[in-house]
PDB file of C-alpha atoms in Angstrom:
ATOM      1  CA  MET A   1     118.244  91.377  90.808  1.00  0.00           C
ATOM      2  CA  ILE A   2     116.878  89.159  93.477  1.00  0.00           C
ATOM      3  CA  LYS A   3     113.183  88.929  92.624  1.00  0.00           C
ATOM      4  CA  TYR A   4     110.120  89.755  94.682  1.00  0.00           C
ATOM      5  CA  TRP A   5     107.654  86.968  93.765  1.00  0.00           C
ATOM      6  CA  GLY A   6     104.960  86.105  96.245  1.00  0.00           C
ATOM      7  CA  LYS A   7     102.883  87.800  98.999  1.00  0.00           C
ATOM      8  CA  LYS A   8     102.171  86.323 102.425  1.00  0.00           C
ATOM      9  CA  ASP A   9      99.796  89.199 103.144  1.00  0.00           C
ATOM     10  CA  GLN A  10      97.838  90.449 100.028  1.00  0.00           C
ATOM     11  CA  GLN A  11      96.431  93.587 101.800  1.00  0.00           C
ATOM     12  CA  LEU A  12      99.657  94.829 103.217  1.00  0.00           C
ATOM     13  CA  LYS A  13     101.720  93.502 100.304  1.00  0.00           C
ATOM     14  CA  LEU A  14     104.137  91.729 102.574  1.00  0.00           C
ATOM     15  CA  PRO A  15     106.479  89.395 100.663  1.00  0.00           C
ATOM     16  CA  TYR A  16     107.555  85.899 101.544  1.00  0.00           C
ATOM     17  CA  THR A  17     111.198  86.813 101.043  1.00  0.00           C
ATOM     18  CA  ASN A  18     113.595  89.768 101.034  1.00  0.00           C
ATOM     19  CA  SER A  19     114.444  91.113  97.539  1.00  0.00           C
ATOM     20  CA  LEU A  20     117.170  93.298  96.115  1.00  0.00           C
ATOM     21  CA  SER A  21     117.011  95.832  93.185  1.00  0.00           C
ATOM     22  CA  LEU A  22     119.129  98.317  91.272  1.00  0.00           C
ATOM     23  CA  THR A  23     117.466 101.752  90.691  1.00  0.00           C
ATOM     24  CA  LEU A  24     118.009 102.968  87.193  1.00  0.00           C
ATOM     25  CA  ASP A  25     118.136 106.481  85.715  1.00  0.00           C
ATOM     26  CA  ARG A  26     116.272 105.927  82.481  1.00  0.00           C
ATOM     27  CA  PHE A  27     113.069 104.297  83.845  1.00  0.00           C
ATOM     28  CA  TYR A  28     111.210 106.757  86.120  1.00  0.00           C
ATOM     29  CA  THR A  29     107.839 108.481  86.753  1.00  0.00           C
ATOM     30  CA  ASP A  30     107.067 112.250  87.148  1.00  0.00           C
ATOM     31  CA  THR A  31     104.115 112.672  89.460  1.00  0.00           C
ATOM     32  CA  LYS A  32     102.277 115.731  90.872  1.00  0.00           C
ATOM     33  CA  ALA A  33      99.610 115.730  93.501  1.00  0.00           C
ATOM     34  CA  THR A  34      97.273 118.637  93.756  1.00  0.00           C
ATOM     35  CA  ILE A  35      94.611 119.059  96.504  1.00  0.00           C
ATOM     36  CA  ILE A  36      91.198 119.737  94.792  1.00  0.00           C
ATOM     37  CA  ASP A  37      87.798 120.859  96.158  1.00  0.00           C
ATOM     38  CA  SER A  38      85.958 117.610  95.450  1.00  0.00           C
ATOM     39  CA  ASP A  39      84.944 114.445  97.087  1.00  0.00           C
ATOM     40  CA  GLN A  40      86.502 112.316  94.388  1.00  0.00           C
ATOM     41  CA  ASP A  41      90.143 111.877  93.169  1.00  0.00           C
ATOM     42  CA  VAL A  42      91.040 112.676  89.625  1.00  0.00           C
ATOM     43  CA  VAL A  43      93.844 110.770  88.001  1.00  0.00           C
ATOM     44  CA  TYR A  44      95.806 111.600  84.724  1.00  0.00           C
ATOM     45  CA  LEU A  45      98.213 108.991  83.461  1.00  0.00           C
ATOM     46  CA  ASN A  46     100.409 109.950  80.510  1.00  0.00           C
ATOM     47  CA  ASN A  47      98.176 112.987  80.044  1.00  0.00           C
ATOM     48  CA  LYS A  48      95.056 110.842  79.735  1.00  0.00           C
ATOM     49  CA  LEU A  49      92.202 111.022  82.219  1.00  0.00           C
ATOM     50  CA  LEU A  50      91.506 107.538  83.734  1.00  0.00           C
ATOM     51  CA  ASP A  51      87.997 106.433  84.342  1.00  0.00           C
ATOM     52  CA  ALA A  52      86.961 104.553  87.521  1.00  0.00           C
ATOM     53  CA  SER A  53      87.642 101.057  85.982  1.00  0.00           C
ATOM     54  CA  GLN A  54      91.133 102.126  84.826  1.00  0.00           C
ATOM     55  CA  ASN A  55      92.451 103.663  88.021  1.00  0.00           C
ATOM     56  CA  LYS A  56      90.788 101.418  90.665  1.00  0.00           C
ATOM     57  CA  ARG A  57      94.198 100.507  92.042  1.00  0.00           C
ATOM     58  CA  ILE A  58      95.295 104.180  92.494  1.00  0.00           C
ATOM     59  CA  LEU A  59      91.924 105.207  93.952  1.00  0.00           C
ATOM     60  CA  ASN A  60      92.087 102.457  96.548  1.00  0.00           C
ATOM     61  CA  TYR A  61      95.605 103.461  97.412  1.00  0.00           C
ATOM     62  CA  LEU A  62      94.608 107.154  97.991  1.00  0.00           C
ATOM     63  CA  THR A  63      91.826 105.960 100.233  1.00  0.00           C
ATOM     64  CA  THR A  64      94.463 103.954 102.125  1.00  0.00           C
ATOM     65  CA  VAL A  65      96.694 106.980 102.491  1.00  0.00           C
ATOM     66  CA  ARG A  66      93.849 109.113 103.816  1.00  0.00           C
ATOM     67  CA  LYS A  67      93.137 106.421 106.476  1.00  0.00           C
ATOM     68  CA  PHE A  68      96.820 106.189 107.458  1.00  0.00           C
ATOM     69  CA  TYR A  69      97.236 109.946 108.072  1.00  0.00           C
ATOM     70  CA  SER A  70      93.730 110.945 109.003  1.00  0.00           C
ATOM     71  CA  PHE A  71      92.956 113.554 106.351  1.00  0.00           C
ATOM     72  CA  ASN A  72      89.987 113.896 104.006  1.00  0.00           C
ATOM     73  CA  ASP A  73      91.530 115.875 101.130  1.00  0.00           C
ATOM     74  CA  HIS A  74      91.188 114.549  97.634  1.00  0.00           C
ATOM     75  CA  PHE A  75      93.712 114.965  94.825  1.00  0.00           C
ATOM     76  CA  GLN A  76      94.275 115.471  91.109  1.00  0.00           C
ATOM     77  CA  ILE A  77      97.161 113.236  90.222  1.00  0.00           C
ATOM     78  CA  ASP A  78      99.122 113.998  87.154  1.00  0.00           C
ATOM     79  CA  SER A  79     101.629 111.244  86.440  1.00  0.00           C
ATOM     80  CA  VAL A  80     103.818 110.499  83.461  1.00  0.00           C
ATOM     81  CA  ASN A  81     105.604 107.197  83.126  1.00  0.00           C
ATOM     82  CA  HIS A  82     108.996 107.318  81.383  1.00  0.00           C
ATOM     83  CA  VAL A  83     108.816 103.454  81.168  1.00  0.00           C
ATOM     84  CA  PRO A  84     106.357 101.062  79.376  1.00  0.00           C
ATOM     85  CA  THR A  85     103.373 100.526  81.745  1.00  0.00           C
ATOM     86  CA  SER A  86     102.687  96.885  82.928  1.00  0.00           C
ATOM     87  CA  ALA A  87     105.180  95.419  80.553  1.00  0.00           C
ATOM     88  CA  GLY A  88     107.704  94.110  83.009  1.00  0.00           C
ATOM     89  CA  PHE A  89     109.746  97.251  83.380  1.00  0.00           C
ATOM     90  CA  ALA A  90     108.713  97.974  87.004  1.00  0.00           C
ATOM     91  CA  SER A  91     106.327 100.773  86.048  1.00  0.00           C
ATOM     92  CA  SER A  92     104.359 100.196  89.368  1.00  0.00           C
ATOM     93  CA  ALA A  93     107.684 100.537  91.333  1.00  0.00           C
ATOM     94  CA  SER A  94     108.466 103.950  89.941  1.00  0.00           C
ATOM     95  CA  GLY A  95     104.834 104.939  89.704  1.00  0.00           C
ATOM     96  CA  PHE A  96     103.892 104.281  93.251  1.00  0.00           C
ATOM     97  CA  SER A  97     107.038 105.509  94.842  1.00  0.00           C
ATOM     98  CA  ALA A  98     106.568 108.733  93.025  1.00  0.00           C
ATOM     99  CA  LEU A  99     102.866 108.886  94.017  1.00  0.00           C
ATOM    100  CA  ALA A 100     103.766 108.345  97.625  1.00  0.00           C
ATOM    101  CA  ALA A 101     106.438 111.032  97.545  1.00  0.00           C
ATOM    102  CA  ALA A 102     104.070 113.515  95.815  1.00  0.00           C
ATOM    103  CA  ILE A 103     101.329 113.098  98.392  1.00  0.00           C
ATOM    104  CA  SER A 104     103.852 113.319 101.222  1.00  0.00           C
ATOM    105  CA  GLU A 105     105.301 116.576  99.769  1.00  0.00           C
ATOM    106  CA  THR A 106     101.835 118.059  99.019  1.00  0.00           C
ATOM    107  CA  LYS A 107     100.438 117.369 102.477  1.00  0.00           C
ATOM    108  CA  GLN A 108     103.773 118.125 104.135  1.00  0.00           C
ATOM    109  CA  LEU A 109     103.722 114.890 105.954  1.00  0.00           C
ATOM    110  CA  ASN A 110     107.516 115.176 106.701  1.00  0.00           C
ATOM    111  CA  LEU A 111     107.990 111.414 106.295  1.00  0.00           C
ATOM    112  CA  SER A 112     111.437 109.844 106.710  1.00  0.00           C
ATOM    113  CA  ARG A 113     112.563 107.791 103.802  1.00  0.00           C
ATOM    114  CA  ARG A 114     111.754 104.610 105.811  1.00  0.00           C
ATOM    115  CA  GLU A 115     108.240 105.910 106.381  1.00  0.00           C
ATOM    116  CA  LEU A 116     107.988 106.815 102.748  1.00  0.00           C
ATOM    117  CA  SER A 117     109.165 103.319 101.820  1.00  0.00           C
ATOM    118  CA  ILE A 118     106.332 101.801 103.870  1.00  0.00           C
ATOM    119  CA  LEU A 119     103.785 104.159 102.272  1.00  0.00           C
ATOM    120  CA  ALA A 120     104.996 103.312  98.838  1.00  0.00           C
ATOM    121  CA  ARG A 121     104.817  99.578  99.585  1.00  0.00           C
ATOM    122  CA  ASN A 122     101.131  99.874 100.293  1.00  0.00           C
ATOM    123  CA  GLY A 123     100.664 100.774  96.629  1.00  0.00           C
ATOM    124  CA  SER A 124     103.139  98.371  95.084  1.00  0.00           C
ATOM    125  CA  GLY A 125     105.513  96.179  96.893  1.00  0.00           C
ATOM    126  CA  SER A 126     108.525  96.866  94.656  1.00  0.00           C
ATOM    127  CA  ALA A 127     107.812 100.540  95.095  1.00  0.00           C
ATOM    128  CA  SER A 128     109.279 100.358  98.560  1.00  0.00           C
ATOM    129  CA  ARG A 129     112.779  99.987  97.013  1.00  0.00           C
ATOM    130  CA  SER A 130     112.455 102.719  94.432  1.00  0.00           C
ATOM    131  CA  ILE A 131     112.567 105.373  97.222  1.00  0.00           C
ATOM    132  CA  TYR A 132     116.413 104.812  97.254  1.00  0.00           C
ATOM    133  CA  GLY A 133     119.045 104.945  94.567  1.00  0.00           C
ATOM    134  CA  GLY A 134     121.672 102.276  93.635  1.00  0.00           C
ATOM    135  CA  PHE A 135     121.451  98.852  95.305  1.00  0.00           C
ATOM    136  CA  VAL A 136     118.399  98.539  97.544  1.00  0.00           C
ATOM    137  CA  GLU A 137     117.091  95.610  99.675  1.00  0.00           C
ATOM    138  CA  TRP A 138     113.474  95.181 100.734  1.00  0.00           C
ATOM    139  CA  GLN A 139     113.174  93.547 104.058  1.00  0.00           C
ATOM    140  CA  ALA A 140     110.102  91.312 104.166  1.00  0.00           C
ATOM    141  CA  GLY A 141     109.079  92.118 107.714  1.00  0.00           C
ATOM    142  CA  HIS A 142     106.008  90.707 109.454  1.00  0.00           C
ATOM    143  CA  ASP A 143     103.634  93.712 109.695  1.00  0.00           C
ATOM    144  CA  ASN A 144     103.103  97.173 108.200  1.00  0.00           C
ATOM    145  CA  GLU A 145     105.803  98.837 110.257  1.00  0.00           C
ATOM    146  CA  SER A 146     108.564  96.210 109.766  1.00  0.00           C
ATOM    147  CA  SER A 147     108.378  95.754 105.984  1.00  0.00           C
ATOM    148  CA  PHE A 148     110.366  98.458 104.244  1.00  0.00           C
ATOM    149  CA  ALA A 149     113.488  98.887 102.024  1.00  0.00           C
ATOM    150  CA  VAL A 150     116.881  99.860 103.118  1.00  0.00           C
ATOM    151  CA  PRO A 151     119.814 101.183 101.004  1.00  0.00           C
ATOM    152  CA  ILE A 152     122.749  98.968 100.493  1.00  0.00           C
ATOM    153  CA  ASP A 153     124.868 101.433  98.430  1.00  0.00           C
ATOM    154  CA  GLU A 154     123.117 104.444  96.777  1.00  0.00           C
ATOM    155  CA  THR A 155     126.087 105.631  94.756  1.00  0.00           C
ATOM    156  CA  PRO A 156     128.032 102.451  93.985  1.00  0.00           C
ATOM    157  CA  GLU A 157     131.390 102.898  92.250  1.00  0.00           C
ATOM    158  CA  ILE A 158     130.838  99.922  90.135  1.00  0.00           C
ATOM    159  CA  ASP A 159     131.090  99.352  86.359  1.00  0.00           C
ATOM    160  CA  LEU A 160     127.583  98.066  85.682  1.00  0.00           C
ATOM    161  CA  SER A 161     124.985  99.239  82.991  1.00  0.00           C
ATOM    162  CA  LEU A 162     121.784  97.785  81.891  1.00  0.00           C
ATOM    163  CA  LEU A 163     120.761  97.212  78.287  1.00  0.00           C
ATOM    164  CA  SER A 164     116.980  96.851  78.257  1.00  0.00           C
ATOM    165  CA  VAL A 165     115.735  95.024  75.141  1.00  0.00           C
ATOM    166  CA  VAL A 166     112.197  96.109  74.446  1.00  0.00           C
ATOM    167  CA  ILE A 167     110.361  93.323  72.721  1.00  0.00           C
ATOM    168  CA  ASN A 168     106.752  94.442  73.543  1.00  0.00           C
ATOM    169  CA  LYS A 169     105.599  97.566  75.301  1.00  0.00           C
ATOM    170  CA  HIS A 170     101.997  96.385  75.616  1.00  0.00           C
ATOM    171  CA  SER A 171     100.486  95.430  79.089  1.00  0.00           C
ATOM    172  CA  LYS A 172     101.022  91.752  79.969  1.00  0.00           C
ATOM    173  CA  LYS A 173      97.996  89.459  79.968  1.00  0.00           C
ATOM    174  CA  ILE A 174      98.662  88.184  83.445  1.00  0.00           C
ATOM    175  CA  SER A 175      99.456  90.748  86.036  1.00  0.00           C
ATOM    176  CA  SER A 176     102.257  90.321  88.536  1.00  0.00           C
ATOM    177  CA  THR A 177      99.805  90.052  91.334  1.00  0.00           C
ATOM    178  CA  VAL A 178      97.883  87.252  89.674  1.00  0.00           C
ATOM    179  CA  GLY A 179     101.053  85.536  88.538  1.00  0.00           C
ATOM    180  CA  MET A 180     102.573  85.620  92.056  1.00  0.00           C
ATOM    181  CA  GLU A 181      99.334  84.210  93.506  1.00  0.00           C
ATOM    182  CA  ASN A 182      99.268  81.313  91.056  1.00  0.00           C
ATOM    183  CA  SER A 183     102.922  80.484  91.611  1.00  0.00           C
ATOM    184  CA  VAL A 184     102.539  80.475  95.468  1.00  0.00           C
ATOM    185  CA  LYS A 185      99.541  78.319  95.446  1.00  0.00           C
ATOM    186  CA  THR A 186     100.320  75.785  92.760  1.00  0.00           C
ATOM    187  CA  SER A 187     104.115  75.589  92.009  1.00  0.00           C
ATOM    188  CA  PRO A 188     105.587  72.597  93.753  1.00  0.00           C
ATOM    189  CA  PHE A 189     108.877  74.423  93.782  1.00  0.00           C
ATOM    190  CA  TYR A 190     107.736  77.486  95.743  1.00  0.00           C
ATOM    191  CA  PRO A 191     109.168  76.350  99.106  1.00  0.00           C
ATOM    192  CA  ASN A 192     112.580  75.893  97.388  1.00  0.00           C
ATOM    193  CA  TRP A 193     112.227  79.435  95.977  1.00  0.00           C
ATOM    194  CA  VAL A 194     112.139  80.831  99.545  1.00  0.00           C
ATOM    195  CA  THR A 195     115.235  78.951 100.502  1.00  0.00           C
ATOM    196  CA  LEU A 196     117.050  79.992  97.310  1.00  0.00           C
ATOM    197  CA  VAL A 197     116.354  83.685  97.716  1.00  0.00           C
ATOM    198  CA  THR A 198     117.561  83.581 101.385  1.00  0.00           C
ATOM    199  CA  SER A 199     120.831  82.201 100.098  1.00  0.00           C
ATOM    200  CA  GLU A 200     121.252  84.413  97.050  1.00  0.00           C
ATOM    201  CA  ILE A 201     120.521  87.651  98.895  1.00  0.00           C
ATOM    202  CA  LYS A 202     123.484  86.879 101.120  1.00  0.00           C
ATOM    203  CA  GLU A 203     125.703  85.983  98.146  1.00  0.00           C
ATOM    204  CA  ILE A 204     124.876  89.013  96.029  1.00  0.00           C
ATOM    205  CA  LYS A 205     125.283  91.502  98.836  1.00  0.00           C
ATOM    206  CA  GLN A 206     128.795  90.080  99.419  1.00  0.00           C
ATOM    207  CA  ALA A 207     129.423  90.321  95.709  1.00  0.00           C
ATOM    208  CA  ILE A 208     128.342  93.918  95.657  1.00  0.00           C
ATOM    209  CA  ALA A 209     130.652  94.800  98.579  1.00  0.00           C
ATOM    210  CA  GLN A 210     133.497  93.090  96.742  1.00  0.00           C
ATOM    211  CA  LYS A 211     132.564  94.625  93.352  1.00  0.00           C
ATOM    212  CA  ASP A 212     132.612  91.157  91.878  1.00  0.00           C
ATOM    213  CA  LEU A 213     130.826  91.860  88.568  1.00  0.00           C
ATOM    214  CA  GLN A 214     130.745  88.333  87.427  1.00  0.00           C
ATOM    215  CA  LYS A 215     129.283  87.048  90.576  1.00  0.00           C
ATOM    216  CA  ILE A 216     126.567  89.703  90.576  1.00  0.00           C
ATOM    217  CA  GLY A 217     125.703  88.761  86.906  1.00  0.00           C
ATOM    218  CA  GLU A 218     125.697  85.005  87.671  1.00  0.00           C
ATOM    219  CA  ILE A 219     123.438  85.335  90.765  1.00  0.00           C
ATOM    220  CA  SER A 220     121.014  87.802  89.070  1.00  0.00           C
ATOM    221  CA  GLU A 221     120.585  85.610  86.041  1.00  0.00           C
ATOM    222  CA  HIS A 222     120.094  82.445  88.007  1.00  0.00           C
ATOM    223  CA  ASN A 223     117.592  84.131  90.325  1.00  0.00           C
ATOM    224  CA  ALA A 224     115.602  85.452  87.344  1.00  0.00           C
ATOM    225  CA  MET A 225     115.482  82.086  85.647  1.00  0.00           C
ATOM    226  CA  SER A 226     114.374  80.436  88.909  1.00  0.00           C
ATOM    227  CA  MET A 227     111.578  82.939  89.324  1.00  0.00           C
ATOM    228  CA  HIS A 228     110.326  82.118  85.759  1.00  0.00           C
ATOM    229  CA  ALA A 229     110.581  78.385  86.520  1.00  0.00           C
ATOM    230  CA  LEU A 230     107.844  79.018  89.139  1.00  0.00           C
ATOM    231  CA  THR A 231     105.505  80.220  86.426  1.00  0.00           C
ATOM    232  CA  LEU A 232     106.242  77.307  84.184  1.00  0.00           C
ATOM    233  CA  SER A 233     105.593  74.845  87.073  1.00  0.00           C
ATOM    234  CA  ALA A 234     102.392  76.441  88.207  1.00  0.00           C
ATOM    235  CA  ASP A 235      98.966  74.799  87.557  1.00  0.00           C
ATOM    236  CA  PRO A 236      97.967  75.818  85.003  1.00  0.00           C
ATOM    237  CA  SER A 237     101.404  76.613  83.657  1.00  0.00           C
ATOM    238  CA  PHE A 238     101.935  80.111  82.293  1.00  0.00           C
ATOM    239  CA  THR A 239     104.927  82.109  81.131  1.00  0.00           C
ATOM    240  CA  TYR A 240     105.796  85.846  80.495  1.00  0.00           C
ATOM    241  CA  PHE A 241     108.360  84.913  77.806  1.00  0.00           C
ATOM    242  CA  ALA A 242     107.786  85.626  74.224  1.00  0.00           C
ATOM    243  CA  PRO A 243     109.813  83.637  71.461  1.00  0.00           C
ATOM    244  CA  GLU A 244     112.139  86.671  71.302  1.00  0.00           C
ATOM    245  CA  THR A 245     112.805  86.437  75.002  1.00  0.00           C
ATOM    246  CA  ILE A 246     114.273  82.923  74.575  1.00  0.00           C
ATOM    247  CA  ARG A 247     116.153  84.039  71.540  1.00  0.00           C
ATOM    248  CA  ILE A 248     117.782  86.845  73.564  1.00  0.00           C
ATOM    249  CA  ILE A 249     118.749  84.509  76.382  1.00  0.00           C
ATOM    250  CA  GLN A 250     120.520  82.239  73.714  1.00  0.00           C
ATOM    251  CA  LEU A 251     122.257  85.360  72.227  1.00  0.00           C
ATOM    252  CA  ILE A 252     123.493  86.247  75.703  1.00  0.00           C
ATOM    253  CA  GLN A 253     124.918  82.761  76.143  1.00  0.00           C
ATOM    254  CA  GLU A 254     126.577  83.128  72.798  1.00  0.00           C
ATOM    255  CA  LEU A 255     128.211  86.395  73.830  1.00  0.00           C
ATOM    256  CA  ARG A 256     129.558  84.817  77.022  1.00  0.00           C
ATOM    257  CA  GLN A 257     131.159  82.111  74.992  1.00  0.00           C
ATOM    258  CA  LYS A 258     132.932  84.815  72.969  1.00  0.00           C
ATOM    259  CA  GLY A 259     134.303  86.259  76.362  1.00  0.00           C
ATOM    260  CA  ILE A 260     131.930  89.251  76.312  1.00  0.00           C
ATOM    261  CA  PHE A 261     130.369  90.223  79.716  1.00  0.00           C
ATOM    262  CA  ALA A 262     126.572  89.798  79.516  1.00  0.00           C
ATOM    263  CA  TYR A 263     123.967  88.389  81.915  1.00  0.00           C
ATOM    264  CA  ALA A 264     120.155  88.382  81.701  1.00  0.00           C
ATOM    265  CA  THR A 265     117.586  89.516  84.255  1.00  0.00           C
ATOM    266  CA  ILE A 266     113.874  89.371  83.400  1.00  0.00           C
ATOM    267  CA  ASP A 267     110.947  90.535  85.481  1.00  0.00           C
ATOM    268  CA  ALA A 268     107.197  89.769  84.946  1.00  0.00           C
ATOM    269  CA  GLY A 269     107.174  90.435  81.257  1.00  0.00           C
ATOM    270  CA  PRO A 270     108.808  89.416  77.928  1.00  0.00           C
ATOM    271  CA  ASN A 271     111.362  92.125  77.911  1.00  0.00           C
ATOM    272  CA  VAL A 272     114.998  91.317  78.847  1.00  0.00           C
ATOM    273  CA  LYS A 273     117.429  93.431  80.799  1.00  0.00           C
ATOM    274  CA  ILE A 274     121.118  92.675  80.053  1.00  0.00           C
ATOM    275  CA  ILE A 275     123.662  93.339  82.693  1.00  0.00           C
ATOM    276  CA  CYS A 276     126.759  94.737  81.069  1.00  0.00           C
ATOM    277  CA  THR A 277     129.935  96.594  81.704  1.00  0.00           C
ATOM    278  CA  LYS A 278     130.920  99.883  80.048  1.00  0.00           C
ATOM    279  CA  GLU A 279     133.409  97.777  77.919  1.00  0.00           C
ATOM    280  CA  SER A 280     130.812  95.165  76.808  1.00  0.00           C
ATOM    281  CA  LEU A 281     127.746  97.499  76.417  1.00  0.00           C
ATOM    282  CA  ALA A 282     128.272  98.555  72.749  1.00  0.00           C
ATOM    283  CA  LEU A 283     129.250  94.993  71.671  1.00  0.00           C
ATOM    284  CA  VAL A 284     126.164  93.498  73.378  1.00  0.00           C
ATOM    285  CA  GLN A 285     123.832  96.058  71.838  1.00  0.00           C
ATOM    286  CA  GLU A 286     125.344  95.666  68.388  1.00  0.00           C
ATOM    287  CA  TYR A 287     125.085  91.891  68.536  1.00  0.00           C
ATOM    288  CA  ILE A 288     121.515  91.933  69.730  1.00  0.00           C
ATOM    289  CA  GLU A 289     120.410  94.425  67.099  1.00  0.00           C
ATOM    290  CA  GLN A 290     122.155  92.540  64.313  1.00  0.00           C
ATOM    291  CA  GLN A 291     120.267  89.330  65.231  1.00  0.00           C
ATOM    292  CA  LEU A 292     116.879  90.875  66.113  1.00  0.00           C
ATOM    293  CA  SER A 293     115.975  93.868  63.846  1.00  0.00           C
ATOM    294  CA  ASP A 294     112.581  94.595  65.433  1.00  0.00           C
ATOM    295  CA  VAL A 295     113.548  95.177  69.109  1.00  0.00           C
ATOM    296  CA  THR A 296     114.502  98.512  70.710  1.00  0.00           C
ATOM    297  CA  CYS A 297     117.543  98.732  73.000  1.00  0.00           C
ATOM    298  CA  VAL A 298     117.621 101.292  75.821  1.00  0.00           C
ATOM    299  CA  VAL A 299     120.692 101.882  77.894  1.00  0.00           C
ATOM    300  CA  ALA A 300     120.193 102.608  81.584  1.00  0.00           C
ATOM    301  CA  ASN A 301     122.708 103.383  84.242  1.00  0.00           C
ATOM    302  CA  ILE A 302     122.614 103.316  88.043  1.00  0.00           C
ATOM    303  CA  GLY A 303     120.240 105.971  89.176  1.00  0.00           C
ATOM    304  CA  PRO A 304     119.059 108.063  92.238  1.00  0.00           C
ATOM    305  CA  GLY A 305     115.959 107.394  94.225  1.00  0.00           C
ATOM    306  CA  ILE A 306     113.061 109.888  94.799  1.00  0.00           C
ATOM    307  CA  GLN A 307     113.881 113.433  93.801  1.00  0.00           C
ATOM    308  CA  TYR A 308     111.802 116.499  94.501  1.00  0.00           C
ATOM    309  CA  VAL A 309     111.578 119.111  91.780  1.00  0.00           C
TER     310      VAL A 309
END
């Protein structure tokens, strides 16, 4: 809801700013880590064996975990994403938080949730937040031990649902990592982004405490549009938006003009998440599906963090 966009330390994945997310029930990852008698890790994603070129990021992460906790075991990782991978639906957030928890459980590391958040962050920055449910803030910190997420309200009694409009499930052409780096280095507005996020984090936390739905929607939408302005103002300019993305933003504005509660938030991808209330949800979904016949709408509610099964 307040975006993470830009790293000040690439290796440790330390962000320039704090960020704030809402954990959802429908977008999650099931992961199992099994110790194997081998000197190499084996990774299955969505029941498909990944080769070395496909799972380089995961293999590097497993090497990092071994160094952190001084063990030599290798793993078979079985991971199933219930979310489109690399399509702007935070698949790396759910994926690496689940992976961190699976390794911790298998190796009986007995990590606190703060330690688990740090471990997950070393795989994917946004994964640090997915350890917790509800509203979660990632504190930027200055080193490995001070950069972690903290829960704001894990079970908020608040009337919010998300309608995710899936335009494209395919992996994006420009990864979040590359997009962030380009934005930080070349957008003339990046220093303003850091100032904006600092202000909007405070505002949205106050709105959450006061259950001010309209303010939560307004801040979330403004922050998302500001993040994407960084990609448009980078050199060379790029965007994650598709034509349908723009059309959905226009439809959301039309809905608000009709007095229907709807606000957009968009991560690094073309797909749009619409912040709704229980009252507005069906109306918003019907309106979007009437105007755009080839999109898929998925309803998600506030969800829990890591769960062990």
